Every structure is written in structure tokens, then in C-alpha cells.
PDB file of C-alpha atoms and ligand atoms in Angstrom:
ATOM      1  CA  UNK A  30     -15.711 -28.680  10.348  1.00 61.00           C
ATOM      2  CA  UNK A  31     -19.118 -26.750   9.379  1.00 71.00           C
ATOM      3  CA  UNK A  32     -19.179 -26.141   5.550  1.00 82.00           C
ATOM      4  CA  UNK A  33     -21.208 -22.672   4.175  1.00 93.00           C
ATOM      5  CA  UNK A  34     -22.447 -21.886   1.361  1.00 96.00           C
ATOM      6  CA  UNK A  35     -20.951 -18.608  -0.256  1.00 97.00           C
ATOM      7  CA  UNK A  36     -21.558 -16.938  -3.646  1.00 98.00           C
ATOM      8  CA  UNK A  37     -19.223 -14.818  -4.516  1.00 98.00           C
ATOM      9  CA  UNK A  38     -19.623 -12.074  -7.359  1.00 98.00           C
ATOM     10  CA  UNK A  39     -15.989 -11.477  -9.331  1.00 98.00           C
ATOM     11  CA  UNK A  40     -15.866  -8.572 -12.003  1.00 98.00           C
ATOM     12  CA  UNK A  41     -14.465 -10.596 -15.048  1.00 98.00           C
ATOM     13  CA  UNK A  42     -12.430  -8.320 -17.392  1.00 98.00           C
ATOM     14  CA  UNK A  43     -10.553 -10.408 -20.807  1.00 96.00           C
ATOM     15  CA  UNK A  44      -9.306  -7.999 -22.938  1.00 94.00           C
ATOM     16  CA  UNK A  45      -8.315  -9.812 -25.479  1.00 93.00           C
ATOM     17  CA  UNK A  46     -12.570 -10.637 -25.571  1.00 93.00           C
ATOM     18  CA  UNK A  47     -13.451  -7.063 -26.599  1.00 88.00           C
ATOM     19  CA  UNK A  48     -16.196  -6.820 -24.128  1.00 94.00           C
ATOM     20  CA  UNK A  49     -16.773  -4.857 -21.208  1.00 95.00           C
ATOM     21  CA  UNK A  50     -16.086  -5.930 -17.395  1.00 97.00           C
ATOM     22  CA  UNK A  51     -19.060  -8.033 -16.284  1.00 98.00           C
ATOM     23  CA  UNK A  52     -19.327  -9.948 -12.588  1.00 98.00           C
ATOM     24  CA  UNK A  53     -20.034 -13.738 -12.915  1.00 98.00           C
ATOM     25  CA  UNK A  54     -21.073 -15.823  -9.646  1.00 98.00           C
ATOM     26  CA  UNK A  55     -19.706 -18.519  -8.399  1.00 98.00           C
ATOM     27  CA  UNK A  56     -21.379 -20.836  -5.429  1.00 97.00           C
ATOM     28  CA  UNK A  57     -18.747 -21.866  -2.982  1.00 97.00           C
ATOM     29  CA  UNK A  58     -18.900 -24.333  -0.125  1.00 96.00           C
ATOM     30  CA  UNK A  59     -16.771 -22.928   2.340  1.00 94.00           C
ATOM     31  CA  UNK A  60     -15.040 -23.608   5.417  1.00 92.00           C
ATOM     32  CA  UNK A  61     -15.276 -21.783   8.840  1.00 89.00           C
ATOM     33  CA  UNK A  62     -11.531 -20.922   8.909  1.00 94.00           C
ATOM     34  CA  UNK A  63     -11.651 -19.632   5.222  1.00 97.00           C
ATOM     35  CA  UNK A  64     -10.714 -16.315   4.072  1.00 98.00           C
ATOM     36  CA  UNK A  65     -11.461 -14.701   1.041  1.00 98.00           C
ATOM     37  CA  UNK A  66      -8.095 -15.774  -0.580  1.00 98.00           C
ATOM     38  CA  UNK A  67      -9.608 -19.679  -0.099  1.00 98.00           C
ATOM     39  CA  UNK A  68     -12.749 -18.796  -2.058  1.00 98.00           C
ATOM     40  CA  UNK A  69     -11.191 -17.183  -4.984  1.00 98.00           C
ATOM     41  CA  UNK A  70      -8.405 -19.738  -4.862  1.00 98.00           C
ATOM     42  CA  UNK A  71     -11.643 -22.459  -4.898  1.00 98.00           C
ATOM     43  CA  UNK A  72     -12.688 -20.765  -7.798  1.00 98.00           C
ATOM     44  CA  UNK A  73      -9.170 -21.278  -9.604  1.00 98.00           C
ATOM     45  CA  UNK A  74      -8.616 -25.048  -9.047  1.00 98.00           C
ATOM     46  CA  UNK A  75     -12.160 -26.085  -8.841  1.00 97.00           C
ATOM     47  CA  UNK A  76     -14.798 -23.905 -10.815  1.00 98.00           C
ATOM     48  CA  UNK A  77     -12.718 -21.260 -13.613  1.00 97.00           C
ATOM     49  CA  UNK A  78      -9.286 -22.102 -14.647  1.00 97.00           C
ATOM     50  CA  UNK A  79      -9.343 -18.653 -16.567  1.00 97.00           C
ATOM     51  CA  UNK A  80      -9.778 -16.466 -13.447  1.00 98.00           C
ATOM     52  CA  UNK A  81      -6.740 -14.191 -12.817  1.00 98.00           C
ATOM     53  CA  UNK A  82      -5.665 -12.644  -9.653  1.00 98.00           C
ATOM     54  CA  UNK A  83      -2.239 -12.324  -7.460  1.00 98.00           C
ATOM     55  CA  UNK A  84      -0.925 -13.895  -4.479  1.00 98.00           C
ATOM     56  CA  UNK A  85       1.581 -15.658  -2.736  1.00 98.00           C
ATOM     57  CA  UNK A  86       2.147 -15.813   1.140  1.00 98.00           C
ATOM     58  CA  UNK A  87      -1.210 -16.229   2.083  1.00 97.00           C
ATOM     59  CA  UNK A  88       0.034 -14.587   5.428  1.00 97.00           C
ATOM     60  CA  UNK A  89      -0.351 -10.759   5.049  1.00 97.00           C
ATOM     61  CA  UNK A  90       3.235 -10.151   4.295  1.00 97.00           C
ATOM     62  CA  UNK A  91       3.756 -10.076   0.667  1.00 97.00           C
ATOM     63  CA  UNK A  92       1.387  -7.659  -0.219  1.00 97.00           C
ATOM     64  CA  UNK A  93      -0.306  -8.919  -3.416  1.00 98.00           C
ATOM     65  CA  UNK A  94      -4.019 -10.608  -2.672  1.00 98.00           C
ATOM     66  CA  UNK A  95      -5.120  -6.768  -2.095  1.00 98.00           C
ATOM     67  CA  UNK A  96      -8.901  -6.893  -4.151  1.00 98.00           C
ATOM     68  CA  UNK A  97     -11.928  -5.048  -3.287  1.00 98.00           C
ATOM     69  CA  UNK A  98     -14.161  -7.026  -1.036  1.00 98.00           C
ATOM     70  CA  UNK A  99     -17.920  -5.572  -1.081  1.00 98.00           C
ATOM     71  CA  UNK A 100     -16.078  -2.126  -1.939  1.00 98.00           C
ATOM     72  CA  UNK A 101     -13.341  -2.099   0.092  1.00 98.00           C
ATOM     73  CA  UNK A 102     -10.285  -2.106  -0.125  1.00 98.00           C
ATOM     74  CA  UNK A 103      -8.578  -5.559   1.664  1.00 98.00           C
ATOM     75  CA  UNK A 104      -6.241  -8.022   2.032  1.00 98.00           C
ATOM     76  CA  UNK A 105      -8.129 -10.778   0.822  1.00 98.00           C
ATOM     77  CA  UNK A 106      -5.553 -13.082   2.860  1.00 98.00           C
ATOM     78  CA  UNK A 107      -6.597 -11.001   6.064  1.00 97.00           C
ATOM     79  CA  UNK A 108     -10.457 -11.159   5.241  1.00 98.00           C
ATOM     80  CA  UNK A 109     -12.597 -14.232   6.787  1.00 97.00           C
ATOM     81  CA  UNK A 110     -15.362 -14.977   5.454  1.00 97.00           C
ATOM     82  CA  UNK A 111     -17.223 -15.454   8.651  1.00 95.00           C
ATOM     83  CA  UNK A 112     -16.549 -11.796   9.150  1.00 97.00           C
ATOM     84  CA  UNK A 113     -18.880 -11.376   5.880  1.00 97.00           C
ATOM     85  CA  UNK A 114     -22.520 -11.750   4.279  1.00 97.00           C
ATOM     86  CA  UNK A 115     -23.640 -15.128   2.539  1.00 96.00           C
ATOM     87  CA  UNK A 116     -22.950 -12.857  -1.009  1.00 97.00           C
ATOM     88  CA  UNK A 117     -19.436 -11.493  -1.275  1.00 98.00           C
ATOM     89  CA  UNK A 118     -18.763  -9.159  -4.384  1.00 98.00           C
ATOM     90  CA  UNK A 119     -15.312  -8.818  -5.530  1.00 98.00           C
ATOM     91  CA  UNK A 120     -13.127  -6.484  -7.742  1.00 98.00           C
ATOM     92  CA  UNK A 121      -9.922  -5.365  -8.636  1.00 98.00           C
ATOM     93  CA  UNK A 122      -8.483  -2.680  -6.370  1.00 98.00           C
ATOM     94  CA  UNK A 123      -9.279   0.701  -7.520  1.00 98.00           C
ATOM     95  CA  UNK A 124      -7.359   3.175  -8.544  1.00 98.00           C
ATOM     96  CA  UNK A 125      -5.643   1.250 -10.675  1.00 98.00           C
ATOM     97  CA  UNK A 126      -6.090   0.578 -14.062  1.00 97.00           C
ATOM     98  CA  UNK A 127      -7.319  -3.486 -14.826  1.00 97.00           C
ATOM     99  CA  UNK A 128      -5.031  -5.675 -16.967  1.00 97.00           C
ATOM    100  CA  UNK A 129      -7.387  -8.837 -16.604  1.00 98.00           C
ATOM    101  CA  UNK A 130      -9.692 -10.020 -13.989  1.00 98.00           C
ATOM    102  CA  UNK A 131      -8.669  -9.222 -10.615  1.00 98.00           C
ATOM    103  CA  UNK A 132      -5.004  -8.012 -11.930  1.00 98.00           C
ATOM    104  CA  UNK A 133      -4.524  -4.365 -12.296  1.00 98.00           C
ATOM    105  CA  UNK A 134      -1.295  -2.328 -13.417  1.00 98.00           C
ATOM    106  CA  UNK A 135       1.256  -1.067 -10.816  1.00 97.00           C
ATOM    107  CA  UNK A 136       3.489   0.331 -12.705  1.00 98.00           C
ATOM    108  CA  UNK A 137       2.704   4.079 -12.081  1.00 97.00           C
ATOM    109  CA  UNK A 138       2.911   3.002  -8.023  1.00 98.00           C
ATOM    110  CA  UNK A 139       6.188   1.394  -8.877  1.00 98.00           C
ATOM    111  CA  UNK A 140       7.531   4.852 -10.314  1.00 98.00           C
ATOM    112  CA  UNK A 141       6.570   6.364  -7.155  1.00 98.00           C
ATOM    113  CA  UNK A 142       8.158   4.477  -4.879  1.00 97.00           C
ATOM    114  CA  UNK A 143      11.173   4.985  -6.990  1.00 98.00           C
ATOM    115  CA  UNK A 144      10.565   8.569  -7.427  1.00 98.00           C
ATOM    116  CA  UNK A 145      10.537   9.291  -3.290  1.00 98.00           C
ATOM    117  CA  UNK A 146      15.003   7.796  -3.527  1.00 97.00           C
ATOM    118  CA  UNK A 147      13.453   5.212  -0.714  1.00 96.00           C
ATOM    119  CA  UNK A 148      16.463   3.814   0.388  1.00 95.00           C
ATOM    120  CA  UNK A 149      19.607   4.863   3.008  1.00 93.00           C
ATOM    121  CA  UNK A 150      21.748   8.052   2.062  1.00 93.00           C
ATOM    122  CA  UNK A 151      24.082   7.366   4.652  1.00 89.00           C
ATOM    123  CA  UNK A 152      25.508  10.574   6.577  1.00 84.00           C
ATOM    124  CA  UNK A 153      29.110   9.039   6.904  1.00 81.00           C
ATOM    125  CA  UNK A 154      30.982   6.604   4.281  1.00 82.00           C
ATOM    126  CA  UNK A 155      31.835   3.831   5.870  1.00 83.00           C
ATOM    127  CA  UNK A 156      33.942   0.848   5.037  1.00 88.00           C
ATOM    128  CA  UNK A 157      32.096  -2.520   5.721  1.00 86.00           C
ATOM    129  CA  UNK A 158      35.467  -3.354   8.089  1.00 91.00           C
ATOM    130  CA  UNK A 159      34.215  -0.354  10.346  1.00 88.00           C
ATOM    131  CA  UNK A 160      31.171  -2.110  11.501  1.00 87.00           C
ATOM    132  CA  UNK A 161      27.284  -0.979  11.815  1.00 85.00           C
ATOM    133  CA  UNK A 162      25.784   1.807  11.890  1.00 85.00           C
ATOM    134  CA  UNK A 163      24.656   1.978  15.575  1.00 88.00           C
ATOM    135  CA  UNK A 164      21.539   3.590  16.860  1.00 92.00           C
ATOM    136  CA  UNK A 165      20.120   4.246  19.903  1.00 96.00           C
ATOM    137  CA  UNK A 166      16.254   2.177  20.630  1.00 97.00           C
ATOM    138  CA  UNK A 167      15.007   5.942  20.278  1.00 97.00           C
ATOM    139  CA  UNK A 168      16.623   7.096  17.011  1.00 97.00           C
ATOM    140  CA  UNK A 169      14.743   3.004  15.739  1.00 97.00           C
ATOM    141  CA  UNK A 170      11.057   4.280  17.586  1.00 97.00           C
ATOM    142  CA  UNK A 171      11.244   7.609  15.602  1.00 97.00           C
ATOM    143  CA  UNK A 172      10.752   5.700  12.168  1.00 97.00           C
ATOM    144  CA  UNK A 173      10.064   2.057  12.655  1.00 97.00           C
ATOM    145  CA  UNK A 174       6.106   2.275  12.608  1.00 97.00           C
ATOM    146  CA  UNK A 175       7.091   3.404   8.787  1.00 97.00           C
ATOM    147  CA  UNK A 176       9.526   0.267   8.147  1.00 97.00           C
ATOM    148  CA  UNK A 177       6.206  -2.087   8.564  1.00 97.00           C
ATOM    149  CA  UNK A 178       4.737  -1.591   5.091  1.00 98.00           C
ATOM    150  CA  UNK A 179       4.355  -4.068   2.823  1.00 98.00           C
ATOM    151  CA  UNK A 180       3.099  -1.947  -0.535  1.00 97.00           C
ATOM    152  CA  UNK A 181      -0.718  -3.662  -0.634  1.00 98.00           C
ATOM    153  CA  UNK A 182      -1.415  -0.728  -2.443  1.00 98.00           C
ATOM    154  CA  UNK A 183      -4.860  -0.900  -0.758  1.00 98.00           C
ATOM    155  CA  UNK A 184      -4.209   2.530   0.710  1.00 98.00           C
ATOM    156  CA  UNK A 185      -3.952   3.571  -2.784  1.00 98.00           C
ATOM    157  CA  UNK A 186      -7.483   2.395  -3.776  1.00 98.00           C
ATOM    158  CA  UNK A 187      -8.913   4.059  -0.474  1.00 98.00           C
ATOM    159  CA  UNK A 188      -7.395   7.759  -1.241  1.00 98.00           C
ATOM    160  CA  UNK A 189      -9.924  10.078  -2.197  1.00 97.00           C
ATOM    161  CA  UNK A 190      -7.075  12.002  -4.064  1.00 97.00           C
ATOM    162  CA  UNK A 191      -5.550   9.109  -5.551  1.00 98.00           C
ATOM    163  CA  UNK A 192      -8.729   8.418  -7.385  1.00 97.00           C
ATOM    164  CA  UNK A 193      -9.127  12.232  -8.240  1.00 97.00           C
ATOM    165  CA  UNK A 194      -5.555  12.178  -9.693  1.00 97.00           C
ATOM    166  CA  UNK A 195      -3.419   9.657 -10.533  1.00 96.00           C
ATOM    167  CA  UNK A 196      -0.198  11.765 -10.349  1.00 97.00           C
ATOM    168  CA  UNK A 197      -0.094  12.223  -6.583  1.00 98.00           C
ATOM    169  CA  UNK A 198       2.484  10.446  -5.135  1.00 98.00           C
ATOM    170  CA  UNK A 199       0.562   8.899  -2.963  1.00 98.00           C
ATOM    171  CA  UNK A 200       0.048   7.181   1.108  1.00 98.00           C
ATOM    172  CA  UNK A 201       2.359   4.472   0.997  1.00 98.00           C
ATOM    173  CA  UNK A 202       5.733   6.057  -1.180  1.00 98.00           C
ATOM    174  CA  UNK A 203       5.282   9.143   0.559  1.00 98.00           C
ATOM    175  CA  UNK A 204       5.141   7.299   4.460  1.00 98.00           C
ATOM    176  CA  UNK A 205       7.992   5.795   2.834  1.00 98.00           C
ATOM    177  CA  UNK A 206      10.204   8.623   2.397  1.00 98.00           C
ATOM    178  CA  UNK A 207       8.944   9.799   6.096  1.00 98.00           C
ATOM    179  CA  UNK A 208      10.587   6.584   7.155  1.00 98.00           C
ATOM    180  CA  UNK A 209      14.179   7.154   5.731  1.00 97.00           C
ATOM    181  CA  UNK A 210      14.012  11.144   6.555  1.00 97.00           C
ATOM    182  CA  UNK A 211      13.160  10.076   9.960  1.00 97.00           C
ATOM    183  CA  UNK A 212      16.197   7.523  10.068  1.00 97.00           C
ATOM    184  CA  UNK A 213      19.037   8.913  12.167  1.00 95.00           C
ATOM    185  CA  UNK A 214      21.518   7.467   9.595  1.00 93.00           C
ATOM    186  CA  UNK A 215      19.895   9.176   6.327  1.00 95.00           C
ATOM    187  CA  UNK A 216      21.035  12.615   5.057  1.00 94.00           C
ATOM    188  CA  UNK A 217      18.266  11.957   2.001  1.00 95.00           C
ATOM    189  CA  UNK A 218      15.670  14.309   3.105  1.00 94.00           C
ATOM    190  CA  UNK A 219      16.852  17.534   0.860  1.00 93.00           C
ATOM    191  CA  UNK A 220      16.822  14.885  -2.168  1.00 95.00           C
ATOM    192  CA  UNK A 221      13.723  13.504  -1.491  1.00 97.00           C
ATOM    193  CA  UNK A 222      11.845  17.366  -1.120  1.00 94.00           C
ATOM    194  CA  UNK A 223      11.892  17.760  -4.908  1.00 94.00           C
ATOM    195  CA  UNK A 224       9.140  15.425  -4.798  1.00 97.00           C
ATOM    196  CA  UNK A 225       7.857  15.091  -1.565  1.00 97.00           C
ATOM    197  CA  UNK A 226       6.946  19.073  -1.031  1.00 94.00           C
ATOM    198  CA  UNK A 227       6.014  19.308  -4.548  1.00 93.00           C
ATOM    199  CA  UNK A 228       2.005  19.927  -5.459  1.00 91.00           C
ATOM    200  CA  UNK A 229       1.639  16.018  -6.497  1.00 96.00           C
ATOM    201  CA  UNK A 230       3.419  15.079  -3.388  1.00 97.00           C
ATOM    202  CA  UNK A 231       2.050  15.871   0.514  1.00 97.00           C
ATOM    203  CA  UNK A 232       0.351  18.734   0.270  1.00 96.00           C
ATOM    204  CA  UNK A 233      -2.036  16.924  -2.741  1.00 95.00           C
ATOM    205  CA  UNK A 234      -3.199  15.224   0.500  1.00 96.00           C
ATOM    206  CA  UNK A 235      -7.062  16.552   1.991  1.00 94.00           C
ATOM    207  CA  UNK A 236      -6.250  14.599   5.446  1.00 93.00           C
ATOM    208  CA  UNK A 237      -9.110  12.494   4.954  1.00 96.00           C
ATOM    209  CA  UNK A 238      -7.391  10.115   6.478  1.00 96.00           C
ATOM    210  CA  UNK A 239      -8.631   6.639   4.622  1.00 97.00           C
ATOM    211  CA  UNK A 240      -5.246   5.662   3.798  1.00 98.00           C
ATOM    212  CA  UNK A 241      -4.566   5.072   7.647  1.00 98.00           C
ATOM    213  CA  UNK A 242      -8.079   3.363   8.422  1.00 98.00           C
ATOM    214  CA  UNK A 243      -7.343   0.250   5.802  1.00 98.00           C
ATOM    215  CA  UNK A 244      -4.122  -0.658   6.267  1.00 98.00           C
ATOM    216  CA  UNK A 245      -3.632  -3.992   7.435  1.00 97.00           C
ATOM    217  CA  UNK A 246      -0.136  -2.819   8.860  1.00 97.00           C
ATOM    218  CA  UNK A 247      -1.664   0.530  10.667  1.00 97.00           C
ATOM    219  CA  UNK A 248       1.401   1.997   9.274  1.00 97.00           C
ATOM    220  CA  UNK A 249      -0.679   5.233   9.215  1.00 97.00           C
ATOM    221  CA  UNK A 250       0.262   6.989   6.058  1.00 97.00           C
ATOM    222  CA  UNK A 251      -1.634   9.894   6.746  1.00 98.00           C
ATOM    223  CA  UNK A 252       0.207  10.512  10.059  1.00 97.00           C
ATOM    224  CA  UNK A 253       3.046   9.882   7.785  1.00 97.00           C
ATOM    225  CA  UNK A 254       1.901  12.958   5.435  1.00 97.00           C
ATOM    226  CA  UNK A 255       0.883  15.459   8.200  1.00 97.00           C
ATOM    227  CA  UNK A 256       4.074  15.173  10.303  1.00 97.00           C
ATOM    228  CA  UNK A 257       6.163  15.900   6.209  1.00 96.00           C
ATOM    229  CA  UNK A 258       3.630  18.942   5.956  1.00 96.00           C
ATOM    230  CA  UNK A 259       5.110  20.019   9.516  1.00 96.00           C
ATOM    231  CA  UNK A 260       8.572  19.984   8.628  1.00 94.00           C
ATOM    232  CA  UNK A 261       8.438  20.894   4.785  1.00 92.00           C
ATOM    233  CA  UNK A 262       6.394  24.226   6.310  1.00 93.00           C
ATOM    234  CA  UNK A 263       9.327  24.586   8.969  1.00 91.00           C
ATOM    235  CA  UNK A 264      11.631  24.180   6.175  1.00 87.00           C
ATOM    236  CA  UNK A 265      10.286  26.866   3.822  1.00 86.00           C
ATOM    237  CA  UNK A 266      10.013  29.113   6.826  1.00 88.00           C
ATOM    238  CA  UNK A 267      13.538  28.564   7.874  1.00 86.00           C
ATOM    239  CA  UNK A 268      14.760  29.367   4.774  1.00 84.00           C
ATOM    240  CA  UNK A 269      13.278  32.419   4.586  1.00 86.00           C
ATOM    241  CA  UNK A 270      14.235  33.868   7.900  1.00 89.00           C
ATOM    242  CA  UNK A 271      17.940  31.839   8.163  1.00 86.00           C
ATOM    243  CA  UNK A 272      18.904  32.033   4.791  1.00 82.00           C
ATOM    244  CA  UNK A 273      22.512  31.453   5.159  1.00 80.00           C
ATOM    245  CA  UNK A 274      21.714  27.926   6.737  1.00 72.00           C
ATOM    246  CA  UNK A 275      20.732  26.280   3.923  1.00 63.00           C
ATOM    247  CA  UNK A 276      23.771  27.290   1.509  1.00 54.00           C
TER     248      UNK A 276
HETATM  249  S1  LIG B  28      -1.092 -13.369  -0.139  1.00 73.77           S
HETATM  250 FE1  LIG B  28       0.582 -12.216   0.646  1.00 73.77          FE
HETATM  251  S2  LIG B  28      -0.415 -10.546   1.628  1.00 73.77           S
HETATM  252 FE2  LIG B  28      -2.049 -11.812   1.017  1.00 73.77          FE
END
């Protein structure tokens, strides 16, 4: 197999060093069938011992190889490199704040998943002897393009709102939410509206719509977002007119 020759550029950040974040280059001989995970793992094993970064499937499924790859936002498990230049320049994803190298902090995106109650709320106790919940192959179509995220984050780092302000909830927990109050089973949705409906939830979002064009899922987030807007405006209006329906 043909071998190339890449450099790649990684923004180094130690902070126990004291200095600032600086890129150092690295000259890789890479295979055709190589993505950008190979390189930096190259880099690991056979050039820098010290580099930091995250991964584990090397499949697109986990969701934690997400870096910046010549300022976007990727998988770097989904990225070839014979999609890419000769010089590859990568960073940690932004948006989020850098513990070392190529390893940010998720711990505000971990609160917001949490924060959206993304899990069942069944509408009907039932014992485990009384079998499944059944649904039809319609109530599964309404929600399931929601189910496929994997939390990458990289929709995160694309937001232009998520980089203005790093209280909105954000693409991924809110789509997530969308995907339970969409579930035929879940009677969540009033629970969830505290923070779904509030200003740091959907209607923080401008549409732009960047969310949706990087993920590696197309899970579309900001579909996600616009059909919430829809009903949260139906709900307020509903409210107002049918007042006795919601007591
Ligand atoms: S290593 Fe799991 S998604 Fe890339």
C-alpha cells in the first residue's frame, strides 16, 4: 500500500507548564486507508508519548475522537486523510474549555443532558410481568432519527450560540429531549419545558443551522429545535385560549 507523507499541526496545551497553547508539527508517513485518528494515534506510540487526546471505538459510535480538523469540527475516526491537504492542523473542539492537549472539559454538556430528564416517563406503571411497551412502526418513525446520537459534542463546537454563550442548552441535549417528547410512551414533556422553553433552552437558537450540517449521525438537531419552537408556541397559545386544559 502507497505511503504519504503528512504533517500534521496539534495545538499543545500542559498546564501544569505555565505556558500558553502552542501547535508543534509532526511529519507522518501515512497510509491510504488512514484517518485522522491513525495519525494522531502515530503520533502517540511513535513520535510524543505526552500527547493527550480521547478515543475508543475507532468506528464512529462512541463519540469521543471529536477534534477540530483544519477548523472544523469532526470525528477524527470518520475523517480520511485522503479526503485532506498534505498539512492537517488540529485542535481541541471548541466551545469547550481545554484540560490538556486535545482533551477539553464536558462537564457543563454533561449537566445538560441531565438537565433536559432524557430518559422514559412512562404514561402507564407497569409491572415487568405485563410485558413491553408496544408501539406501532409509526409511533418508532416519529422519534427514532433522534435515538441515533452519539453525544460527539461536535455540534456543540459548530453552534454559533454555543460559542456566544455557554449556558444554552444546546443541539444535541435539546434533540434529545425532542426524542423522548416525541416517544409515544413518555408523558415527560411538561417536565422537560422548564428547561427546554426557557431563554437558555430553544429559543437561544438563531436557526443557523450548523449543528445539523456536522453531524456525523445527521441527527439534525436544528430540525430537532424548530419542530420544540412549534409546539412550545402551540403550547403557550393553548394555554391562553383553553385555560382549563392544562389544570
Ligand atoms: S473513536 Fe469512537 S467515535 Fe471516533
Amino acid at each position: 500500500m502507497s505511503e504519504r507523507l503528512v504533517e500534521l499541526e496539534i495545538l499543545r496545551y500542559d498546564p501544569d507548564a505555565g505556558a500558553p497553547p502552542a501547535f508543534r508539527s509532526y511529519q507522518i508517513p501515512c497510509q491510504e486507508d488512514w484517518v485522522v485518528l491513525d495519525a494522531v494515534n502515530y503520533v502517540k506510540d511513535e513520535l510524543d508519548r505526552t500527547l493527550s487526546f480521547r478515543w475508543s471505538c475507532h468506528m464512529a459510535v462512541c463519540g469521543s475522537c471529536a477534534m477540530m480538523v483544519n477548523g472544523e469540527p469532526t470525528l477524527s475516526c470518520k475523517a480520511f486523510l485522503r479526503d485532506l491537504p498534505d498539512r492537517i492542523r488540529i485542535e481541541p473542539l471548541a466551545n469547550f474549555p481545554v484540560e490538556r492537549d486535545l482533551v477539553t472539559n464536558i462537564d457543563g454538556f454533561m449537566r445538560k443532558l441531565a438537565s433536559v430528564k432524557p430518559f422514559l416517563q412512562p404514561r402507564e406503571e407497569r409491572a415487568p410481568e405485563d410485558g413491553e411497551h408496544h408501539q406501532t412502526p409509526v409511533q418508532l418513525r416519529r422519534f427514532k432519527q433522534f435515538t441515533l446520537c452519539i453525544n460527539c459534542m461536535v455540534c456543540y463546537a459548530a453552534c454559533p450560540q454555543c460559542a456566544l454563550n455557554e449556558d444554552f442548552v444546546g443541539p444535541a441535549a435539546l434533540a434529545l429531549a425532542h426524542r423522548y417528547n416525541l416517544d409515544s410512551r413518555d408523558l415527560g414533556r411538561a417536565a422537560r419545558a422548564d428547561v427546554v422553553a426557557s431563554n437558555q433552552g430553544i429559543w437561544e437558537c438563531s436557526f443557523v443551522g450548523a449543528c445539523s450540517e456536522v453531524c456525523p449521525h445527521h441527527v439534525d438537531p436544528a430540525a430537532a429545535i424548530q419542530q420544540m419552537k412549534i409546539a412550545s408556541t402551540m403550547d403557550y397559545f393553548m394555554a391562553m385560549l383553553m385555560p382549563w386544559r392544562s389544570k
